[in-house]
XYZ file of C-alpha atoms in Angstrom:
687
model
C 75.778 208.435 288.225
C 75.653 204.685 288.899
C 76.627 205.292 292.520
C 73.923 207.936 292.863
C 71.320 205.563 291.449
C 72.480 202.760 293.729
C 72.382 204.972 296.820
C 68.924 206.186 295.809
C 67.644 202.609 295.566
C 69.138 201.790 298.964
C 67.446 204.841 300.505
C 64.155 203.775 298.922
C 64.444 200.264 300.388
C 65.130 201.767 303.799
C 61.724 203.501 303.806
C 58.670 201.920 305.370
C 56.346 199.882 303.203
C 53.598 202.505 303.561
C 55.979 205.257 302.384
C 57.084 203.212 299.358
C 53.478 202.499 298.374
C 52.650 206.204 298.701
C 55.601 207.163 296.490
C 54.472 204.600 293.926
C 50.969 206.118 293.966
C 52.377 209.615 293.446
C 54.577 208.362 290.592
C 51.581 206.847 288.804
C 49.593 210.078 289.216
C 52.518 212.100 287.884
C 52.862 209.720 284.914
C 49.135 210.038 284.185
C 49.145 213.826 284.392
C 52.350 214.314 282.346
C 50.844 213.932 278.817
C 48.445 216.784 279.658
C 51.315 219.278 279.881
C 50.588 220.719 276.431
C 46.823 220.927 277.077
C 46.626 222.550 280.514
C 47.558 225.999 281.827
C 51.118 226.338 283.086
C 49.929 227.187 286.596
C 47.987 223.891 286.759
C 51.071 221.811 285.975
C 53.102 223.794 288.535
C 50.276 223.474 291.089
C 50.004 219.708 290.677
C 53.781 219.197 290.616
C 54.239 221.257 293.792
C 51.548 219.382 295.732
C 52.808 215.967 294.606
C 56.362 216.935 295.608
C 55.081 218.130 299.008
C 53.205 214.851 299.526
C 56.285 212.845 298.551
C 58.382 214.707 301.136
C 55.786 214.005 303.837
C 55.894 210.310 302.942
C 59.694 210.174 303.133
C 60.084 212.045 306.431
C 56.883 210.678 307.977
C 55.389 214.161 308.355
C 51.845 214.970 309.395
C 49.287 215.571 306.664
C 47.901 219.136 306.455
C 44.622 220.073 308.088
C 41.234 220.722 306.536
C 41.687 224.485 306.214
C 44.866 224.060 304.183
C 43.046 221.697 301.814
C 40.100 224.067 301.475
C 42.508 226.928 300.732
C 44.260 224.875 298.045
C 40.888 223.960 296.531
C 39.760 227.595 296.483
C 43.041 228.605 294.852
C 42.606 225.944 292.151
C 39.015 227.004 291.477
C 39.972 230.671 291.263
C 42.920 230.119 288.946
C 40.805 227.900 286.665
C 38.089 230.526 286.455
C 40.563 233.352 285.796
C 42.716 231.532 283.223
C 39.954 229.706 281.312
C 36.983 231.954 282.001
C 34.728 229.062 283.024
C 34.510 225.953 285.158
C 32.676 224.106 282.387
C 33.994 222.517 279.221
C 36.658 220.038 278.302
C 39.791 221.967 279.235
C 38.332 223.442 282.429
C 37.041 220.021 283.489
C 40.389 218.325 282.985
C 42.157 221.199 284.763
C 39.918 220.835 287.812
C 40.346 217.049 287.749
C 44.135 217.434 287.953
C 43.720 219.948 290.794
C 41.375 217.639 292.726
C 43.473 214.485 292.401
C 46.561 216.410 293.506
C 44.843 217.858 296.583
C 43.302 214.480 297.458
C 46.786 212.953 297.869
C 47.149 215.219 300.939
C 44.126 213.530 302.512
C 45.013 209.816 302.522
C 43.708 209.113 306.041
C 41.616 206.009 305.328
C 41.072 203.326 302.742
C 38.160 205.214 301.203
C 40.500 208.159 300.479
C 42.792 205.862 298.507
C 39.796 204.551 296.557
C 38.804 208.117 295.646
C 42.328 208.870 294.385
C 42.426 205.666 292.354
C 39.027 206.238 290.746
C 39.982 209.828 289.938
C 43.146 208.393 288.368
C 41.124 206.027 286.160
C 38.914 208.917 285.079
C 41.962 211.103 284.398
C 43.325 208.322 282.185
C 40.209 208.526 280.013
C 40.494 212.292 279.574
C 43.652 211.929 277.490
C 41.596 210.488 274.647
C 39.608 213.724 274.498
C 42.777 215.328 273.122
C 44.589 212.546 271.277
C 43.997 208.929 270.310
C 47.513 208.196 269.113
C 49.248 204.925 269.829
C 51.799 206.595 272.125
C 49.045 208.024 274.309
C 47.334 204.612 274.407
C 50.576 202.902 275.494
C 51.229 205.535 278.160
C 47.710 205.145 279.544
C 48.053 201.354 279.510
C 50.974 201.765 281.928
C 48.828 204.102 284.050
C 46.004 201.570 284.224
C 48.459 198.819 285.171
C 49.869 200.937 287.992
C 46.412 201.935 289.265
C 45.238 198.299 289.198
C 48.340 197.282 291.164
C 47.516 199.880 293.808
C 43.900 198.704 293.860
C 45.132 195.162 294.602
C 47.297 196.436 297.451
C 44.388 198.415 298.901
C 42.194 195.287 299.164
C 44.833 193.177 300.949
C 46.369 193.381 304.430
C 48.980 196.089 304.950
C 52.382 194.966 303.748
C 51.084 191.956 301.813
C 51.695 191.103 299.085
C 54.782 192.834 297.727
C 54.408 195.508 295.071
C 55.852 193.141 292.475
C 53.279 190.458 293.325
C 50.491 193.027 293.193
C 51.680 194.201 289.767
C 51.767 190.610 288.506
C 48.246 189.974 289.792
C 47.032 193.204 288.166
C 48.587 192.167 284.850
C 46.971 188.717 285.033
C 43.608 190.290 285.836
C 43.913 192.675 282.896
C 44.829 189.798 280.579
C 41.807 187.825 281.747
C 39.649 190.804 280.850
C 41.292 191.273 277.436
C 38.883 188.935 275.530
C 35.875 190.865 276.845
C 37.587 194.143 275.957
C 38.195 192.878 272.412
C 34.564 191.804 272.017
C 33.321 195.195 273.220
C 35.710 196.971 270.851
C 34.557 194.929 267.868
C 30.823 194.821 268.541
C 29.812 197.776 270.719
C 27.807 200.039 268.384
C 29.699 203.086 267.101
C 27.074 205.791 267.540
C 28.131 209.393 266.971
C 29.078 211.631 268.568
C 30.106 209.147 271.276
C 32.786 207.669 269.028
C 33.801 210.950 267.389
C 37.487 211.732 267.451
C 38.433 215.018 269.156
C 38.183 218.117 266.993
C 39.961 220.844 268.944
C 43.601 221.089 268.100
C 43.326 218.745 265.156
C 46.351 218.567 262.966
C 46.112 220.005 259.474
C 47.646 219.166 256.130
C 49.619 222.387 255.988
C 48.169 223.542 252.649
C 46.546 226.941 252.654
C 44.002 228.771 250.521
C 46.557 231.542 249.968
C 50.141 231.609 248.710
C 53.073 233.932 249.177
C 56.580 233.359 247.933
C 58.316 231.205 250.535
C 55.241 229.624 252.140
C 55.567 226.250 250.392
C 59.323 226.201 251.058
C 58.628 226.395 254.804
C 56.054 223.623 254.580
C 58.371 221.422 252.509
C 60.874 221.219 255.372
C 58.498 219.041 257.396
C 58.542 215.225 257.439
C 54.987 214.937 258.746
C 52.814 212.445 256.905
C 49.938 213.779 254.799
C 48.560 210.539 253.359
C 49.360 206.909 252.669
C 48.619 205.203 249.358
C 48.260 201.567 248.393
C 47.873 201.002 244.664
C 45.593 198.179 243.544
C 46.971 198.519 240.005
C 50.596 199.092 238.937
C 51.573 202.477 240.419
C 52.207 205.394 238.056
C 55.613 206.985 237.720
C 56.544 209.629 240.340
C 56.395 212.326 237.654
C 52.670 211.577 237.179
C 51.730 211.727 240.845
C 50.124 215.132 241.270
C 47.690 215.450 244.184
C 45.481 218.453 243.536
C 44.713 220.926 246.302
C 43.678 224.604 246.317
C 43.669 226.411 242.965
C 44.778 230.048 243.241
C 43.907 232.526 240.517
C 43.514 235.979 242.058
C 46.755 237.988 242.495
C 47.175 241.288 244.314
C 50.903 241.666 243.620
C 51.932 239.915 246.840
C 49.576 237.021 247.504
C 47.619 234.495 245.466
C 44.077 233.532 246.492
C 41.176 231.537 245.011
C 39.209 233.310 242.341
C 36.255 235.263 243.712
C 32.908 234.568 242.095
C 31.997 237.041 239.386
C 29.430 237.395 236.650
C 31.888 235.908 234.175
C 32.292 232.557 235.977
C 28.646 231.730 235.302
C 29.636 230.882 231.736
C 31.978 228.157 232.939
C 30.543 224.700 233.367
C 29.748 223.994 237.043
C 31.486 220.639 236.703
C 34.931 220.148 235.228
C 34.804 218.958 231.620
C 36.990 215.911 232.054
C 38.064 214.039 228.960
C 39.677 210.832 230.157
C 42.214 208.790 228.243
C 43.615 205.358 228.931
C 42.835 202.982 231.813
C 42.130 204.126 235.354
C 44.392 203.425 238.329
C 42.725 202.166 241.488
C 44.217 203.058 244.840
C 43.449 203.280 248.532
C 44.373 206.349 250.509
C 44.492 207.074 254.206
C 44.271 210.814 254.794
C 45.588 212.510 257.864
C 43.442 215.328 259.304
C 42.476 217.966 256.784
C 42.607 221.659 257.515
C 40.899 222.584 254.241
C 37.799 221.452 252.431
C 39.887 220.339 249.436
C 40.662 216.615 249.381
C 44.028 216.151 247.602
C 43.143 213.315 245.230
C 45.428 212.009 242.517
C 44.872 213.832 239.223
C 42.489 213.299 237.619
C 39.708 211.693 239.638
C 36.372 211.778 237.791
C 34.277 210.285 240.600
C 34.194 210.879 244.350
C 36.074 208.294 246.425
C 34.187 205.572 248.233
C 34.726 204.303 251.735
C 36.230 200.839 251.732
C 34.166 197.790 252.657
C 30.939 195.994 251.919
C 28.979 198.975 253.194
C 30.875 201.346 250.926
C 29.264 204.686 250.309
C 30.199 207.860 248.536
C 31.383 210.812 250.557
C 29.514 214.108 250.508
C 31.822 215.789 247.995
C 31.542 217.839 244.835
C 33.813 218.430 241.871
C 34.382 222.108 241.103
C 34.938 223.712 237.718
C 38.685 223.878 238.409
C 38.809 220.106 239.130
C 39.058 220.295 242.926
C 37.223 217.781 245.081
C 35.518 219.676 247.906
C 33.977 218.148 251.004
C 30.666 219.919 251.620
C 30.824 219.286 255.354
C 34.579 219.720 255.664
C 37.028 217.328 257.289
C 38.381 219.463 260.106
C 37.966 216.884 262.834
C 40.716 214.455 263.723
C 39.495 211.768 261.353
C 41.424 209.261 259.346
C 39.605 208.151 256.230
C 40.411 204.969 254.413
C 39.102 205.501 250.916
C 39.004 203.715 247.611
C 39.517 206.009 244.633
C 40.484 205.828 240.969
C 42.382 208.226 238.792
C 43.207 208.714 235.119
C 46.772 209.906 234.677
C 46.103 210.916 231.064
C 43.310 213.427 230.772
C 42.182 216.814 229.489
C 39.871 219.170 231.304
C 38.236 222.561 231.009
C 36.535 224.380 228.138
C 38.156 223.980 224.732
C 36.856 227.263 223.305
C 37.378 230.754 224.642
C 34.753 231.849 227.132
C 34.302 235.249 228.678
C 34.944 233.812 232.129
C 38.515 232.881 231.147
C 39.393 236.577 231.182
C 39.492 236.343 234.990
C 42.653 234.257 234.574
C 44.437 236.979 232.594
C 44.017 239.862 235.032
C 47.037 241.318 236.845
C 47.082 244.085 239.463
C 47.861 247.490 237.897
C 51.425 248.683 238.387
C 52.628 245.335 239.736
C 55.927 243.809 238.521
C 56.448 246.254 235.606
C 59.835 244.865 234.579
C 58.459 241.327 234.218
C 55.589 242.645 232.119
C 58.104 244.523 229.945
C 60.113 241.307 229.575
C 56.955 239.484 228.430
C 56.154 242.256 225.944
C 59.671 241.949 224.504
C 59.172 238.187 224.157
C 55.928 238.713 222.268
C 57.611 241.192 219.881
C 59.987 238.504 218.680
C 58.923 237.420 215.173
C 58.642 233.747 216.150
C 56.405 234.602 219.098
C 54.116 237.199 217.560
C 51.431 234.658 216.631
C 52.613 231.790 218.887
C 50.060 229.728 220.748
C 50.097 229.118 224.491
C 52.141 225.901 224.229
C 54.905 227.646 222.289
C 55.011 230.544 224.740
C 55.223 228.145 227.688
C 58.169 226.368 226.079
C 59.921 229.694 225.585
C 59.530 230.490 229.273
C 60.921 227.050 230.176
C 63.953 227.667 227.931
C 64.551 230.976 229.705
C 64.592 229.164 233.060
C 67.019 226.537 231.757
C 69.451 228.980 230.138
C 69.548 231.859 232.625
C 71.115 229.993 235.556
C 68.069 229.820 237.776
C 68.637 227.828 240.980
C 66.227 225.662 242.951
C 66.567 226.171 246.712
C 64.587 225.971 249.941
C 66.261 229.084 251.333
C 66.188 231.843 248.702
C 65.550 234.524 251.287
C 62.640 236.985 251.311
C 61.386 238.656 248.164
C 59.510 241.901 247.700
C 61.493 243.928 250.246
C 63.002 247.412 249.818
C 60.120 248.527 247.569
C 60.959 245.841 245.011
C 58.296 243.815 243.230
C 58.644 240.136 244.249
C 58.287 238.579 240.784
C 60.544 241.234 239.200
C 63.243 240.535 241.765
C 63.013 236.772 241.283
C 62.616 236.651 237.508
C 65.205 239.233 236.505
C 67.616 239.688 239.429
C 68.260 236.924 241.941
C 66.845 233.912 240.007
C 66.784 231.635 243.093
C 63.639 230.142 244.507
C 61.431 227.195 245.318
C 58.448 225.803 243.395
C 56.060 228.632 244.329
C 58.530 231.226 243.034
C 58.734 229.540 239.631
C 54.975 228.911 239.464
C 54.153 232.525 240.400
C 56.552 233.979 237.842
C 55.330 231.588 235.148
C 51.682 232.553 235.681
C 52.474 236.284 235.764
C 54.432 236.048 232.499
C 51.721 233.969 230.788
C 49.041 236.456 231.828
C 51.216 239.302 230.585
C 51.225 237.434 227.264
C 47.392 237.424 227.398
C 47.218 233.667 228.127
C 44.833 232.488 230.901
C 46.896 230.878 233.644
C 46.597 229.950 237.324
C 48.531 228.349 240.203
C 47.682 224.905 241.585
C 48.971 223.787 244.982
C 49.039 220.291 246.397
C 51.572 217.488 246.613
C 53.813 215.932 244.010
C 55.542 212.579 244.336
C 55.871 210.037 247.144
C 58.610 208.466 249.220
C 60.509 206.226 246.787
C 60.304 203.069 248.926
C 56.891 201.900 250.182
C 56.567 201.134 253.897
C 54.428 198.128 254.788
C 52.988 198.208 251.273
C 52.010 201.890 251.463
C 53.565 204.810 249.605
C 53.876 207.826 251.886
C 53.238 211.443 250.922
C 54.843 213.891 253.358
C 54.636 217.605 253.852
C 58.030 217.879 252.169
C 56.255 216.824 248.946
C 54.151 220.009 249.081
C 54.311 221.604 245.659
C 53.024 224.454 243.505
C 52.704 224.206 239.747
C 50.841 226.096 237.024
C 48.120 225.577 234.447
C 47.533 227.600 231.292
C 44.669 227.495 228.846
C 45.252 226.213 225.298
C 42.557 226.483 222.666
C 41.285 223.055 221.610
C 42.782 221.363 224.678
C 41.588 223.238 227.755
C 43.747 223.605 230.836
C 47.283 222.239 230.450
C 49.578 221.454 233.364
C 52.919 223.252 233.309
C 55.467 222.624 236.054
C 58.334 225.145 235.821
C 60.162 223.279 238.588
C 60.858 220.509 236.066
C 62.860 223.006 233.997
C 65.235 223.900 236.823
C 65.228 220.631 238.821
C 64.074 217.663 236.716
C 64.917 215.180 239.503
C 62.380 216.831 241.801
C 59.558 215.814 239.476
C 60.846 212.605 237.900
C 62.252 210.983 241.067
C 60.511 212.877 243.909
C 63.947 214.116 244.985
C 62.894 216.710 247.536
C 65.361 219.257 248.855
C 66.832 218.978 252.345
C 67.079 222.116 254.423
C 70.662 222.982 255.411
C 71.604 221.791 258.871
C 72.912 223.929 261.666
C 76.504 223.452 262.818
C 75.358 221.203 265.676
C 73.194 219.110 263.343
C 76.097 218.696 260.897
C 78.403 217.483 263.672
C 75.724 215.125 264.943
C 75.165 213.681 261.477
C 78.910 213.125 261.046
C 79.080 211.398 264.421
C 76.170 209.124 263.587
C 77.593 208.086 260.230
C 75.861 204.889 259.153
C 73.559 205.106 262.144
C 71.557 207.773 260.313
C 70.297 205.134 257.874
C 69.358 202.959 260.827
C 67.354 205.839 262.269
C 65.521 206.161 258.959
C 64.697 202.438 259.033
C 63.450 202.745 262.603
C 61.320 205.707 261.603
C 59.829 203.719 258.717
C 59.099 200.777 261.022
C 57.413 203.049 263.536
C 55.337 204.665 260.798
C 54.277 201.211 259.573
C 53.139 200.242 263.070
C 51.390 203.593 263.481
C 49.640 203.052 260.153
C 48.298 199.718 261.387
C 47.024 201.473 264.519
C 45.293 204.066 262.363
C 43.707 201.430 260.149
C 42.677 198.820 262.717
C 41.847 200.965 265.744
C 41.164 204.611 264.910
C 39.510 203.804 261.594
C 37.320 201.034 263.023
C 33.790 202.347 262.602
C 30.219 201.189 262.104
C 31.041 200.445 258.467
C 33.746 197.979 259.505
C 31.377 196.479 262.097
C 28.767 195.756 259.449
C 31.485 194.329 257.196
C 32.405 191.982 260.049
C 28.791 190.885 260.371
C 28.703 190.241 256.625
C 31.716 187.967 256.916
C 30.017 186.164 259.819
C 27.020 185.355 257.619
C 24.596 188.195 258.393
C 22.851 189.440 255.260
C 22.007 193.158 255.269
C 23.181 193.571 258.885
C 21.593 196.205 261.101
C 22.254 197.795 264.449
C 19.845 195.255 266.018
C 21.945 192.356 264.676
C 25.026 193.984 266.148
C 23.348 194.409 269.552
C 22.114 190.795 269.633
C 25.528 189.450 268.650
C 27.155 191.576 271.363
C 24.667 190.322 273.970
C 25.118 186.686 272.940
C 28.914 186.906 272.908
C 29.168 188.647 276.288
C 26.685 186.189 277.829
C 28.659 183.252 276.455
C 31.904 184.644 277.832
C 30.269 185.208 281.219
C 28.936 181.643 281.289
C 32.292 180.255 280.238
C 33.992 182.253 282.995
C 31.590 180.814 285.578
C 32.262 177.274 284.389
C 36.021 177.786 284.448
C 35.808 179.329 287.921
C 33.712 176.440 289.197
C 36.110 173.899 287.724
C 39.147 175.650 289.165
C 37.487 175.888 292.566
C 36.512 172.232 292.713
C 39.209 170.493 290.686
C 42.258 172.683 290.720
C 42.110 173.941 294.323
C 43.668 171.404 296.745
C 42.488 173.353 299.779
C 38.842 173.441 298.678
C 38.894 169.796 297.648
C 40.436 168.547 300.885
C 38.202 170.779 303.055
C 35.178 169.267 301.295
C 36.449 165.784 302.208
C 37.012 166.832 305.844
C 33.494 168.298 306.141
C 32.012 165.109 304.667
C 33.949 162.989 307.160
C 32.916 165.159 310.136
C 29.252 164.948 309.118
C 29.568 161.169 308.996
C 30.853 161.341 312.599
C 27.787 163.334 313.608
C 29.256 166.842 313.740
C 26.748 169.578 312.867
C 28.530 172.156 310.660
C 28.078 174.629 307.803
C 29.859 174.718 304.461
C 31.448 178.087 305.231
C 32.937 177.122 308.617
C 36.732 177.662 308.798
C 39.048 175.073 310.475
C 38.991 176.768 313.912
C 35.169 176.715 314.003
C 35.200 173.053 312.938
C 37.508 172.294 315.847
C 35.112 173.925 318.340
C 32.073 172.078 316.937
C 33.973 168.785 316.953
C 34.700 169.215 320.685
C 31.087 170.128 321.414
C 29.491 167.276 319.456
C 31.994 164.445 319.968
C 33.260 165.328 323.479
C 36.669 164.233 324.738
C 37.186 161.280 322.427
C 37.685 163.690 319.475
C 40.226 165.963 321.197
C 43.164 164.853 318.957
C 41.018 165.569 315.878
C 40.017 168.978 317.268
C 43.658 169.869 317.923
C 44.601 168.806 314.400
C 41.852 171.048 312.990
C 42.992 173.965 315.179
C 46.582 173.519 313.920
C 45.329 173.774 310.324
C 44.049 177.335 310.831
C 47.446 179.139 311.248
C 48.939 177.029 308.464
C 46.284 178.350 306.062
C 45.939 181.961 307.204
C 49.282 182.662 308.896
C 52.073 184.806 307.409
C 54.265 181.817 306.465
C 51.981 179.390 304.664
C 53.414 176.229 303.096
C 51.381 173.962 300.790
C 53.432 170.955 301.884
C 52.774 171.643 305.584
C 49.042 172.034 304.865
C 48.947 168.720 303.003
C 50.739 166.962 305.871
C 48.226 168.386 308.336
C 45.319 167.130 306.212
C 46.893 163.671 306.311
C 46.992 163.899 310.127
C 43.300 164.901 310.200
C 42.382 161.978 307.952
C 44.165 159.514 310.269
C 42.241 160.849 313.280
C 38.967 160.607 311.374
C 39.654 156.990 310.406
C 40.498 156.175 314.011
C 37.149 157.565 315.167
C 35.246 155.695 312.460
C 36.598 152.304 313.556
């Protein structure tokens, strides 16, 4: 492999400079197009790859570029395929598809400098299109490399063929980009964030993974993912893991197979439209950064009596409402790719819901007719026991927990499917196989409680966090997805009951989530890695910490943060006008400073300019009529014309300066020596 790489580098060096520059251009285009692979039709990627490969071959062998009719045919093919596959030539995806087609075809038409400019400007525009799909840090880093490569090619295009080298052009491009970095930072901080210009892409937004329906096995699939749902930073001492329940969809309607939210009925009108929260003890303040939401429910820490506020001096409440089952719902939804940094508070100790029986609570007792008959018979037998005949809901719940603890139930991510072969899912789980994940236990618990004529429902969300905070933030992952139950107790209201705690106490008390069994290959790989696996975990945590900073400082930077910045700078009640004036003043100051620095560098840090100024001053004192822009060769001609033969040595010295300055092998020392010769001739003429 090393020999192959070495021979490839030697073959590359053997190519002409024009061929190497062309291959570099094609590589940058390929790099820029590559992240679009998941967004564009397969034919488009194949089309672009084929044309770029064809152009690379022509560069290597020195082949002739195709004629106009071939290009028109390729363009017509690209237009037709776009129209057929996407149904339109308008819109985001169609526009990006056509842009990739056009930049690929244009590489076959690099006849003149203007053609290269067109390709480069299309490349810059293509770089921007990536942020229509994703604004992640990886995409930003990849596009930074693209911009660097395109700037390097732009430098080469403005200079004579073959000069400078590609490395020198890349260095100059990097220096130019660094010089522009302060202006870029100012524009990022102060340019007004006006929607929808600064909106983050909506199509293809990631989702939390929670759903407004539940079947046995759905949470187990979700809990095998390590994707991040939210990050938390506690401003007060954090609660214990067993108290960290993040409430999501509440599911109360059961058809024998699937749980769904309770449909509105005439009975629910008797329930209070707002949860009757009875808070106990101090509140816990925390900040949360939510990843994109696929549901209207915002999974806040139980129990949150007030809507969360955006962080900052311009803090404002979100457009949310608290439902009668204690869910926080966003009225407008949060389906776009938006990361919210919120301040919220929760009361770990609380009671909620009506304390006296209402007619609407009967909705939480209903079961589908003929569903799970054996489980219902088991519940009837439990109720016939003398100790349970008049037992309240708390006592019945404890009896169900004891059954789970004593009947060898097992907690597993892979229990297999339930409800097959004409069996009822809860019957099969509760009385036969006794193996399941949290949703299996929660479903069976609610069915049994309803069979005992106790109102009960399922709550889904997240429970627990990663045990070790990363960069000061506790992380909630998809693997913390959880389902638990609530039952109604007279005098108390709704009471949380988590049957998972009966079969796997560590899952609740220590957030000890299950790990899906590895395949044979994964097992062998883990054995080979040994201690390196822990290193990979540390690297993952470090990357997540960096990514969190990107989310907070870049993606989450909005008009609210801009006004907070103005507050810190001394603006009271800042407005968009203050922001615009500050932006104008800062950019103008930077522009003026750049002019001053450029002037100083030109006159004080440029030996050529300084010495040429001295030569022009000396020639004027000798009576030579010249202009400030005259190069050395023109000065030599004017010296001969105005001073005649007595200035021939001076004219020759000026003529010799021209190739030293503009020739291929310039040497600062040789130029300085020639200026010394010119000065001696000038002094001789002045005597």
